[in-house]
Tab-separated table of C-alpha atoms in Angstrom:
chain	number	residue	atom	x	y	z
A	1	MET	CA	16.663	-8.447	1.486
A	2	ASP	CA	17.823	-11.780	-0.739
A	3	ALA	CA	16.720	-15.455	0.817
A	4	ALA	CA	20.326	-15.682	1.375
A	5	GLY	CA	19.976	-12.764	4.020
A	6	THR	CA	23.289	-10.777	2.564
A	7	VAL	CA	24.081	-7.884	4.169
A	8	GLU	CA	27.642	-6.371	3.339
A	9	ARG	CA	29.555	-3.268	2.500
A	10	GLY	CA	30.235	-2.076	-1.072
A	11	ASP	CA	28.938	-0.669	-4.314
A	12	LEU	CA	26.035	-0.982	-6.259
A	13	LEU	CA	25.184	-0.557	-10.221
A	14	ILE	CA	22.535	0.139	-11.868
A	15	VAL	CA	22.423	-0.267	-15.910
A	16	ASP	CA	19.102	0.479	-17.664
A	17	GLY	CA	16.904	0.687	-14.637
A	18	ARG	CA	18.250	-2.391	-13.338
A	19	ILE	CA	20.165	-3.818	-10.628
A	20	ALA	CA	23.616	-4.948	-12.797
A	21	ALA	CA	25.995	-5.612	-9.753
A	22	LEU	CA	26.780	-5.738	-6.241
A	23	GLY	CA	30.086	-5.779	-3.907
A	24	GLU	CA	32.652	-7.054	-4.972
A	25	THR	CA	31.115	-7.591	-8.787
A	26	VAL	CA	31.109	-4.245	-9.499
A	27	PRO	CA	34.454	-3.446	-10.253
A	28	ALA	CA	34.359	-6.053	-12.857
A	29	ALA	CA	31.102	-4.889	-14.158
A	30	LEU	CA	31.790	-1.174	-14.717
A	31	LEU	CA	34.909	-2.511	-17.183
A	32	ALA	CA	32.090	-3.902	-19.131
A	33	LEU	CA	31.136	-0.804	-19.234
A	34	PRO	CA	31.289	1.268	-22.265
A	35	GLU	CA	34.175	3.879	-21.880
A	36	GLY	CA	34.334	1.810	-18.236
A	37	GLN	CA	32.525	4.607	-16.587
A	38	VAL	CA	28.588	5.547	-15.121
A	39	ASP	CA	26.818	8.347	-15.969
A	40	GLU	CA	26.021	9.383	-12.277
A	41	THR	CA	27.157	8.079	-8.969
A	42	TYR	CA	26.112	9.049	-5.146
A	43	ASP	CA	27.777	8.871	-2.419
A	44	ALA	CA	25.955	6.753	0.160
A	45	ALA	CA	28.231	6.780	2.935
A	46	GLY	CA	26.976	6.400	6.449
A	47	GLY	CA	23.949	5.097	4.985
A	48	TRP	CA	21.914	1.648	4.306
A	49	VAL	CA	21.114	0.895	0.806
A	50	LEU	CA	18.604	-1.579	0.182
A	51	PRO	CA	14.903	-2.396	-1.586
A	52	GLY	CA	12.538	0.389	-1.623
A	53	PHE	CA	9.591	-0.217	0.526
A	54	VAL	CA	6.104	-1.431	-0.643
A	55	GLU	CA	2.772	-0.115	0.377
A	56	GLY	CA	0.518	-3.217	0.892
A	57	HIS	CA	-2.548	-1.703	1.125
A	58	LEU	CA	-3.482	2.389	0.415
A	59	HIS	CA	-6.290	4.749	-0.374
A	60	LEU	CA	-4.640	8.041	-1.592
A	61	CYS	CA	-8.056	9.485	-1.916
A	62	GLN	CA	-7.960	9.812	1.726
A	63	THR	CA	-4.984	12.017	1.839
A	64	LEU	CA	-6.816	15.071	2.115
A	65	PHE	CA	-8.993	14.027	5.314
A	66	ARG	CA	-6.006	13.608	7.535
A	67	GLY	CA	-7.438	14.819	11.001
A	68	ALA	CA	-11.192	14.817	9.936
A	69	ALA	CA	-12.551	11.817	10.948
A	70	GLU	CA	-10.956	10.842	14.762
A	71	GLN	CA	-12.019	8.529	17.579
A	72	SER	CA	-14.075	6.424	15.267
A	73	ASP	CA	-14.937	2.467	15.047
A	74	LEU	CA	-14.846	1.232	11.149
A	75	LEU	CA	-18.371	1.326	10.151
A	76	ARG	CA	-19.262	4.594	11.683
A	77	TRP	CA	-16.014	6.362	10.632
A	78	LEU	CA	-17.283	4.608	6.617
A	79	ARG	CA	-20.604	5.823	6.606
A	80	GLU	CA	-20.388	8.873	8.668
A	81	ALA	CA	-17.475	10.516	7.380
A	82	ILE	CA	-15.373	9.033	4.954
A	83	TRP	CA	-18.238	7.781	2.265
A	84	PRO	CA	-19.499	11.281	2.597
A	85	PHE	CA	-16.199	12.959	1.875
A	86	GLU	CA	-15.351	10.255	-1.134
A	87	ALA	CA	-18.990	11.471	-2.437
A	88	ALA	CA	-18.114	15.109	-2.890
A	89	HIS	CA	-14.459	14.849	-4.488
A	90	THR	CA	-13.906	15.832	-7.933
A	91	GLU	CA	-11.130	14.745	-10.000
A	92	SER	CA	-9.122	18.065	-8.907
A	93	SER	CA	-9.826	17.231	-5.684
A	94	VAL	CA	-8.761	13.218	-6.221
A	95	ALA	CA	-5.544	14.637	-8.245
A	96	ALA	CA	-4.626	16.754	-5.200
A	97	SER	CA	-5.198	14.064	-2.265
A	98	ALA	CA	-3.201	11.444	-4.564
A	99	ARG	CA	-0.311	13.879	-5.268
A	100	LEU	CA	0.205	15.016	-1.356
A	101	GLY	CA	0.308	11.435	-0.309
A	102	LEU	CA	2.859	10.193	-2.807
A	103	CYS	CA	4.808	13.207	-1.122
A	104	GLU	CA	4.488	11.662	1.621
A	105	LEU	CA	5.321	7.958	0.757
A	106	ILE	CA	8.325	8.946	-1.832
A	107	GLY	CA	9.972	10.850	0.713
A	108	ALA	CA	9.594	7.939	3.431
A	109	GLY	CA	10.995	5.765	0.920
A	110	VAL	CA	8.331	3.961	-0.150
A	111	THR	CA	8.744	2.848	-4.628
A	112	CYS	CA	5.629	0.967	-4.938
A	113	VAL	CA	2.009	1.447	-3.508
A	114	ASN	CA	-1.000	-0.793	-3.783
A	115	ASP	CA	-3.653	1.639	-4.042
A	116	MET	CA	-7.573	1.225	-3.795
A	117	GLY	CA	-9.595	4.375	-5.192
A	118	THR	CA	-12.642	5.585	-4.477
A	119	VAL	CA	-16.200	5.146	-6.545
A	120	HIS	CA	-14.610	7.688	-9.397
A	121	HIS	CA	-11.897	9.692	-11.071
A	122	THR	CA	-9.342	7.079	-10.537
A	123	HIS	CA	-8.018	8.063	-14.285
A	124	ALA	CA	-6.439	10.755	-11.949
A	125	ILE	CA	-5.075	8.896	-9.641
A	126	GLY	CA	-3.440	6.942	-12.392
A	127	GLU	CA	-1.761	10.170	-13.769
A	128	ALA	CA	-0.685	11.256	-10.567
A	129	ILE	CA	1.458	7.952	-9.663
A	130	GLU	CA	2.475	8.010	-13.561
A	131	SER	CA	3.821	11.356	-13.573
A	132	ALA	CA	5.325	10.961	-9.696
A	133	GLY	CA	7.360	8.022	-10.886
A	134	ILE	CA	6.303	5.279	-8.436
A	135	ARG	CA	5.618	1.697	-9.057
A	136	ALA	CA	2.024	0.892	-8.533
A	137	VAL	CA	-0.649	-1.486	-8.311
A	138	PHE	CA	-4.031	0.553	-8.252
A	139	GLY	CA	-8.223	0.472	-8.932
A	140	LYS	CA	-11.201	1.798	-8.685
A	141	ALA	CA	-13.244	1.374	-5.680
A	142	LEU	CA	-16.360	-0.832	-6.690
A	143	MET	CA	-19.632	-0.609	-4.650
A	144	ASP	CA	-23.124	-1.478	-5.908
A	145	GLN	CA	-24.758	-0.961	-2.829
A	146	GLY	CA	-24.606	-0.710	1.563
A	147	GLU	CA	-26.490	1.188	4.289
A	148	GLY	CA	-24.869	4.325	4.323
A	149	VAL	CA	-23.537	4.607	1.219
A	150	PRO	CA	-23.773	7.666	-0.617
A	151	GLU	CA	-25.766	7.608	-4.060
A	152	PRO	CA	-22.890	9.275	-5.908
A	153	LEU	CA	-20.877	6.093	-5.072
A	154	ILE	CA	-23.111	3.061	-5.853
A	155	GLU	CA	-22.714	2.348	-9.517
A	156	ARG	CA	-23.889	-0.590	-11.386
A	157	SER	CA	-21.888	-3.273	-11.564
A	158	GLY	CA	-21.428	-3.190	-15.730
A	159	ALA	CA	-20.791	0.029	-16.029
A	160	ALA	CA	-18.118	-0.213	-13.021
A	161	LEU	CA	-16.279	-2.866	-14.904
A	162	ASP	CA	-16.580	-1.202	-17.952
A	163	GLU	CA	-14.746	1.799	-16.293
A	164	VAL	CA	-12.051	-1.060	-14.630
A	165	ARG	CA	-11.616	-2.091	-18.729
A	166	ALA	CA	-10.536	1.649	-19.694
A	167	LEU	CA	-8.113	1.463	-16.696
A	168	VAL	CA	-6.329	-1.183	-17.968
A	169	LYS	CA	-6.331	-0.007	-21.615
A	170	ARG	CA	-5.051	3.121	-20.548
A	171	PHE	CA	-2.767	2.139	-17.600
A	172	HIS	CA	-2.116	-1.346	-17.400
A	173	GLY	CA	1.702	-1.313	-18.519
A	174	SER	CA	2.341	2.006	-18.642
A	175	GLY	CA	4.917	3.993	-16.981
A	176	GLY	CA	7.986	1.460	-18.570
A	177	GLY	CA	5.598	-1.066	-16.977
A	178	ARG	CA	5.381	0.327	-13.401
A	179	LEU	CA	1.780	0.742	-13.103
A	180	HIS	CA	-1.007	-2.277	-12.711
A	181	VAL	CA	-4.197	-2.063	-12.642
A	182	SER	CA	-6.505	-3.779	-10.061
A	183	LEU	CA	-9.303	-5.200	-9.098
A	184	ALA	CA	-10.797	-3.522	-5.723
A	185	PRO	CA	-14.349	-4.453	-4.677
A	186	ARG	CA	-14.507	-2.325	-1.374
A	187	PHE	CA	-15.428	-5.286	0.895
A	188	ILE	CA	-18.959	-7.678	1.175
A	189	LEU	CA	-21.250	-5.071	3.125
A	190	SER	CA	-20.939	-2.605	-0.154
A	191	CYS	CA	-20.838	-5.072	-3.062
A	192	SER	CA	-23.542	-7.265	-4.454
A	193	GLU	CA	-22.715	-10.963	-5.122
A	194	GLU	CA	-23.131	-10.411	-8.435
A	195	LEU	CA	-20.938	-7.626	-8.867
A	196	TRP	CA	-18.135	-10.749	-6.377
A	197	ARG	CA	-18.879	-12.971	-9.486
A	198	ASP	CA	-18.527	-10.135	-12.469
A	199	VAL	CA	-14.850	-9.471	-10.454
A	200	HIS	CA	-14.045	-12.943	-10.009
A	201	ASP	CA	-14.477	-13.450	-14.249
A	202	LEU	CA	-12.664	-10.107	-14.868
A	203	SER	CA	-10.232	-10.982	-12.906
A	204	ILE	CA	-9.272	-14.322	-14.540
A	205	GLU	CA	-10.503	-12.628	-17.923
A	206	GLU	CA	-7.400	-9.762	-17.879
A	207	GLY	CA	-5.493	-11.523	-14.715
A	208	LEU	CA	-5.547	-8.333	-12.529
A	209	LEU	CA	-5.134	-8.408	-8.588
A	210	ILE	CA	-8.520	-8.847	-6.650
A	211	HIS	CA	-7.653	-6.172	-4.358
A	212	THR	CA	-10.535	-6.019	-0.820
A	213	HIS	CA	-10.899	-5.560	2.915
A	214	ILE	CA	-11.222	-8.581	4.666
A	215	ALA	CA	-11.663	-9.526	8.815
A	216	GLU	CA	-11.124	-5.609	9.794
A	217	SER	CA	-13.130	-5.436	12.635
A	218	SER	CA	-15.246	-7.652	14.842
A	219	GLY	CA	-18.363	-5.168	14.479
A	220	GLU	CA	-18.241	-5.889	10.636
A	221	GLY	CA	-17.725	-9.097	10.988
A	222	HIS	CA	-21.108	-9.350	12.636
A	223	GLU	CA	-23.197	-7.694	10.034
A	224	VAL	CA	-20.680	-9.234	7.091
A	225	GLU	CA	-22.758	-12.576	9.047
A	226	ARG	CA	-25.833	-11.300	9.301
A	227	ALA	CA	-25.780	-10.247	5.054
A	228	VAL	CA	-24.797	-13.109	3.688
A	229	GLY	CA	-24.803	-16.204	6.352
A	230	ARG	CA	-20.616	-16.706	6.306
A	231	THR	CA	-18.145	-15.060	7.408
A	232	ALA	CA	-16.228	-12.801	4.630
A	233	ALA	CA	-13.137	-15.333	4.438
A	234	ARG	CA	-15.710	-18.273	3.979
A	235	HIS	CA	-17.774	-16.560	1.527
A	236	PHE	CA	-14.480	-15.407	-1.248
A	237	ALA	CA	-13.903	-19.175	-0.922
A	238	THR	CA	-17.617	-20.074	-1.808
A	239	LEU	CA	-17.699	-17.478	-4.520
A	240	GLY	CA	-14.137	-18.990	-5.983
A	241	LEU	CA	-12.461	-15.780	-5.163
A	242	LEU	CA	-9.753	-16.873	-3.053
A	243	GLY	CA	-6.445	-17.728	-5.132
A	244	GLN	CA	-2.895	-16.140	-6.298
A	245	ARG	CA	-4.475	-12.890	-6.965
A	246	PHE	CA	-6.455	-12.210	-4.060
A	247	VAL	CA	-5.179	-10.253	-1.688
A	248	GLY	CA	-6.878	-8.812	1.848
A	249	ALA	CA	-6.200	-5.799	4.009
A	250	HIS	CA	-6.423	-6.271	7.543
A	251	GLY	CA	-7.321	-9.917	8.277
A	252	VAL	CA	-7.543	-9.168	11.783
A	253	TRP	CA	-10.370	-11.568	12.704
A	254	LEU	CA	-9.527	-14.263	10.787
A	255	ASP	CA	-10.196	-18.065	12.831
A	256	SER	CA	-7.539	-20.871	11.933
A	257	GLU	CA	-9.706	-22.676	9.365
A	258	GLU	CA	-10.258	-19.039	7.451
A	259	LEU	CA	-5.901	-19.658	7.469
A	260	ALA	CA	-5.840	-22.102	6.593
A	261	GLU	CA	-7.794	-22.065	3.359
A	262	LEU	CA	-5.892	-18.504	2.316
A	263	GLY	CA	-2.868	-20.234	2.932
A	264	ARG	CA	-4.181	-23.395	0.387
A	265	ALA	CA	-5.307	-21.053	-1.639
A	266	ASP	CA	-1.604	-18.680	-1.876
A	267	ALA	CA	-3.540	-15.894	-1.033
A	268	ALA	CA	-2.219	-12.738	0.301
A	269	LEU	CA	-2.722	-10.866	3.408
A	270	VAL	CA	-1.572	-7.067	4.182
A	271	HIS	CA	-0.813	-5.924	7.885
A	272	CYS	CA	-2.313	-2.546	8.512
A	273	PRO	CA	-1.094	-1.667	12.371
A	274	GLY	CA	-1.437	1.929	12.403
A	275	SER	CA	-4.889	1.678	10.899
A	276	ASN	CA	-5.820	-1.591	13.149
A	277	LEU	CA	-4.835	-0.042	16.333
A	278	LYS	CA	-6.610	4.043	15.749
A	279	LEU	CA	-9.846	2.348	14.296
A	280	GLY	CA	-9.666	-0.011	17.764
A	281	SER	CA	-9.958	-2.860	14.841
A	282	GLY	CA	-7.942	-5.394	17.449
A	283	LEU	CA	-4.399	-6.966	17.050
A	284	ALA	CA	-3.676	-8.963	13.682
A	285	SER	CA	-1.630	-12.223	14.210
A	286	VAL	CA	0.864	-12.616	10.903
A	287	LEU	CA	2.667	-14.908	12.618
A	288	SER	CA	-0.505	-17.677	12.511
A	289	TRP	CA	-0.796	-15.914	9.088
A	290	LYS	CA	2.593	-17.098	8.328
A	291	ASP	CA	2.608	-20.215	10.113
A	292	ALA	CA	-0.353	-20.859	7.597
A	293	GLY	CA	1.308	-19.864	4.879
A	294	ILE	CA	-0.191	-16.611	3.349
A	295	ARG	CA	2.238	-14.368	2.055
A	296	CYS	CA	1.922	-11.405	3.829
A	297	GLY	CA	2.533	-7.659	3.240
A	298	LEU	CA	2.453	-4.477	4.952
A	299	GLY	CA	0.420	-1.341	5.087
A	300	SER	CA	-0.550	2.382	6.395
A	301	ASP	CA	-3.778	2.090	4.710
A	302	GLY	CA	-5.138	5.315	4.586
A	303	ALA	CA	-4.235	9.061	6.256
A	304	ALA	CA	-7.960	8.952	7.678
A	305	CYS	CA	-7.446	6.201	9.789
A	306	ASN	CA	-3.878	6.405	10.555
A	307	ASN	CA	-3.094	9.234	10.326
A	308	ARG	CA	0.313	8.623	8.577
A	309	LEU	CA	2.040	7.059	5.459
A	310	ASP	CA	4.918	6.008	7.418
A	311	PRO	CA	6.726	2.682	6.644
A	312	PHE	CA	8.499	3.129	9.803
A	313	ALA	CA	6.307	3.728	11.929
A	314	GLU	CA	4.328	0.350	10.374
A	315	MET	CA	7.383	-1.592	11.150
A	316	SER	CA	7.860	-0.230	14.361
A	317	LEU	CA	4.286	-1.454	15.306
A	318	ALA	CA	3.659	-4.297	13.652
A	319	ALA	CA	6.808	-5.564	15.497
A	320	GLY	CA	5.018	-4.221	18.992
A	321	VAL	CA	1.453	-6.055	18.407
A	322	SER	CA	3.609	-9.139	17.164
A	323	ARG	CA	5.478	-9.043	20.853
A	324	VAL	CA	1.554	-8.556	22.621
A	325	ARG	CA	0.215	-11.375	20.305
A	326	HIS	CA	3.110	-13.929	20.192
A	327	ALA	CA	5.510	-13.406	23.468
A	328	ASP	CA	7.181	-16.703	23.076
A	329	ARG	CA	7.668	-16.312	19.589
A	330	PRO	CA	6.947	-12.938	18.129
A	331	LEU	CA	8.729	-12.123	14.471
A	332	SER	CA	12.139	-10.706	14.245
A	333	ALA	CA	13.365	-7.151	13.125
A	334	ARG	CA	14.435	-9.097	10.030
A	335	ASP	CA	10.815	-10.634	9.511
A	336	VAL	CA	9.358	-7.023	9.492
A	337	LEU	CA	11.635	-5.477	7.686
A	338	ALA	CA	10.544	-8.319	4.940
A	339	LEU	CA	7.223	-7.660	5.578
A	340	ALA	CA	7.898	-3.912	4.354
A	341	THR	CA	9.933	-4.821	1.315
A	342	SER	CA	10.356	-8.381	-0.088
A	343	ASP	CA	7.652	-10.165	0.899
A	344	GLY	CA	5.490	-7.463	0.585
A	345	ALA	CA	6.497	-8.000	-3.234
A	346	ARG	CA	5.828	-11.184	-3.217
A	347	ALA	CA	1.991	-10.415	-1.817
A	348	LEU	CA	1.210	-8.714	-4.855
A	349	GLY	CA	3.053	-10.698	-6.985
A	350	LEU	CA	6.279	-8.618	-7.714
A	351	GLU	CA	8.548	-10.387	-6.483
A	352	ALA	CA	10.760	-11.633	-9.528
A	353	GLN	CA	10.892	-8.145	-10.588
A	354	ILE	CA	11.168	-5.806	-6.889
A	355	GLY	CA	11.509	-6.251	-3.311
A	356	SER	CA	15.077	-7.443	-3.285
A	357	LEU	CA	18.871	-5.695	-4.072
A	358	GLU	CA	19.525	-8.654	-6.859
A	359	VAL	CA	21.204	-8.810	-10.079
A	360	GLY	CA	18.612	-8.524	-12.596
A	361	LYS	CA	15.852	-6.846	-10.878
A	362	GLN	CA	14.440	-3.423	-11.220
A	363	ALA	CA	16.429	-1.145	-9.653
A	364	ASP	CA	13.595	0.726	-6.796
A	365	VAL	CA	16.603	1.198	-4.037
A	366	ILE	CA	16.700	3.764	-1.314
A	367	VAL	CA	19.198	5.097	1.125
A	368	VAL	CA	18.790	5.428	4.731
A	369	ASP	CA	20.806	7.198	6.532
A	370	ALA	CA	22.029	5.413	9.984
A	371	THR	CA	24.490	8.398	11.064
A	372	ARG	CA	21.804	10.077	13.206
A	373	PRO	CA	21.886	10.726	17.315
A	374	HIS	CA	18.675	8.228	17.725
A	375	HIS	CA	20.752	5.342	15.942
A	376	GLY	CA	23.580	6.279	18.143
A	377	PRO	CA	26.406	4.076	19.059
A	378	THR	CA	26.216	1.260	17.104
A	379	PRO	CA	23.867	1.003	14.899
A	380	GLU	CA	25.524	-1.794	12.579
A	381	SER	CA	25.498	-4.171	14.968
A	382	ASP	CA	21.960	-5.125	14.241
A	383	VAL	CA	20.626	-3.301	11.325
A	384	TYR	CA	17.550	-4.804	11.296
A	385	ALA	CA	16.632	-3.558	14.652
A	386	ALA	CA	17.812	-0.134	13.977
A	387	LEU	CA	16.071	0.144	10.789
A	388	VAL	CA	12.869	-1.419	12.238
A	389	HIS	CA	12.978	0.400	15.630
A	390	SER	CA	14.973	3.532	15.176
A	391	SER	CA	14.734	4.755	12.061
A	392	ARG	CA	12.331	7.627	10.606
A	393	PRO	CA	11.418	9.082	7.643
A	394	SER	CA	13.680	12.172	7.872
A	395	ASP	CA	16.437	9.607	7.386
A	396	VAL	CA	15.697	8.373	3.900
A	397	ARG	CA	18.732	10.241	1.695
A	398	LEU	CA	17.476	8.799	-1.580
A	399	THR	CA	14.500	6.974	-3.527
A	400	MET	CA	15.163	5.727	-6.848
A	401	VAL	CA	12.616	4.042	-9.079
A	402	ALA	CA	13.347	1.695	-12.006
A	403	GLY	CA	16.966	3.609	-11.783
A	404	ARG	CA	15.223	7.112	-11.782
A	405	VAL	CA	15.748	9.334	-8.607
A	406	LEU	CA	12.372	10.830	-7.141
A	407	PHE	CA	14.178	12.148	-3.904
A	408	ARG	CA	17.404	13.295	-2.933
A	409	ASP	CA	18.932	14.401	0.104
A	410	GLN	CA	15.452	16.666	1.088
A	411	ARG	CA	14.643	17.114	-2.062
A	412	TRP	CA	11.408	15.872	-4.433
A	413	ILE	CA	12.646	15.639	-7.945
A	414	THR	CA	9.217	14.574	-9.488
A	415	LEU	CA	6.553	16.499	-7.030
A	416	ASP	CA	6.702	19.936	-6.084
A	417	PRO	CA	5.849	19.992	-2.414
A	418	LEU	CA	4.638	23.623	-1.662
A	419	ALA	CA	2.893	23.499	-4.789
A	420	VAL	CA	1.418	20.021	-3.551
A	421	LEU	CA	0.469	21.199	-0.169
A	422	ALA	CA	-1.487	24.597	-1.449
A	423	ASP	CA	-3.292	22.529	-3.592
A	424	ALA	CA	-4.531	20.026	-0.553
A	425	TRP	CA	-5.330	23.026	1.222
A	426	THR	CA	-7.673	24.454	-1.448
A	427	GLU	CA	-9.357	21.009	-2.722
A	428	ALA	CA	-9.425	20.126	1.114
A	429	ARG	CA	-11.283	23.472	2.593
A	430	ALA	CA	-13.689	23.182	-0.870
A	431	ILE	CA	-14.387	19.272	-0.234
A	432	GLU	CA	-15.955	20.613	3.291
A	433	ARG	CA	-18.128	23.289	1.863
A	434	ARG	CA	-19.572	20.462	-0.400
A	435	VAL	CA	-19.856	18.479	2.655
A	436	ASP	CA	-21.737	20.193	4.541
A	437	ALA	CA	-24.255	21.757	2.062
A	438	GLU	CA	-25.201	18.482	1.197
A	439	LYS	CA	-25.833	18.214	4.958
A	440	ARG	CA	-27.817	20.894	4.933
């Protein structure tokens, strides 16, 4: 997934967590190693070796809510189900939710996530991420107002940003540089102008990404215009929030002027086709994003509105949505794979470290089996089409982050899936009881 579009048969050498050589340069690089040998090898014959997937927009705190808030539009879904569930979270339930999501993601070849937590217990998400070994940008959700927001989720700006600073001190750069803390104001309707201005200032002060939602549904857009007198993109521009550190999820309802503004600011957008379809939010025009010069990524959103955390499903849906929106010029399969890898890394400002297999980059590498019946008869004839349209999570044979194996041949190394599922079941039932008690 490099700029040259290299696809070749050969070996890949990793030294000290970074890619040291590829293809025909590997034999010479091996000779330069002490005693000319490696500590461990993995036989990827019959598989594709590619950079790990970048999950550009995610809510790990919502994994326990999978299947619990069906058949709804965005704002009703948030106000009637998701926010009450999040308000019922405890530290242990947030941790269980994060571990369940991470188990699914790592097994599907995801090596980097951009996560928005809930208002409280973000440190539990950070600890789960750190322990699981995945790469991540993550932040606590910021909310200080909003119709239908439960009282436990409303937090003064000063107190919220003090917690962000504590998260930065604890996690930013931890895990050998794998973890990065972000600012995660939820969306315009749940954040006051004071909070947005404080977010702007702290982003500059600490160099943090601003991860938020933008123009997700038409109903949300109408409420935003009534609340602030302009669309979300124009409001963000007025507040000076658009820039290289701005990452907006969804972007379904953006007009050409707004896209041009985002492009000039070098902001990023993340496409979440599965969530957009399930909530009936609409069909984003990623081709228009790219034409406007906007950095683009791909995300699953959360297990409560998808319900999969599956990069292969998102790639296939992204290709299909593009075909419907732009039948004369749809995204190619390679374009879509880039959204999930190299472009996704650019969207998070991590392109110098990850997103492609190149010497010197972090060894965030996966192996995808190409020998299954659903790949036949000739998957090698178009590797991009095979990965985007035919492959599935069960094809992932190896997931590695910074040279550390997290998943190998259907076995998790850093997580115990049976224990993760048991904890998730227990904590999900406890959340349901707390929500029911609150309703009474």
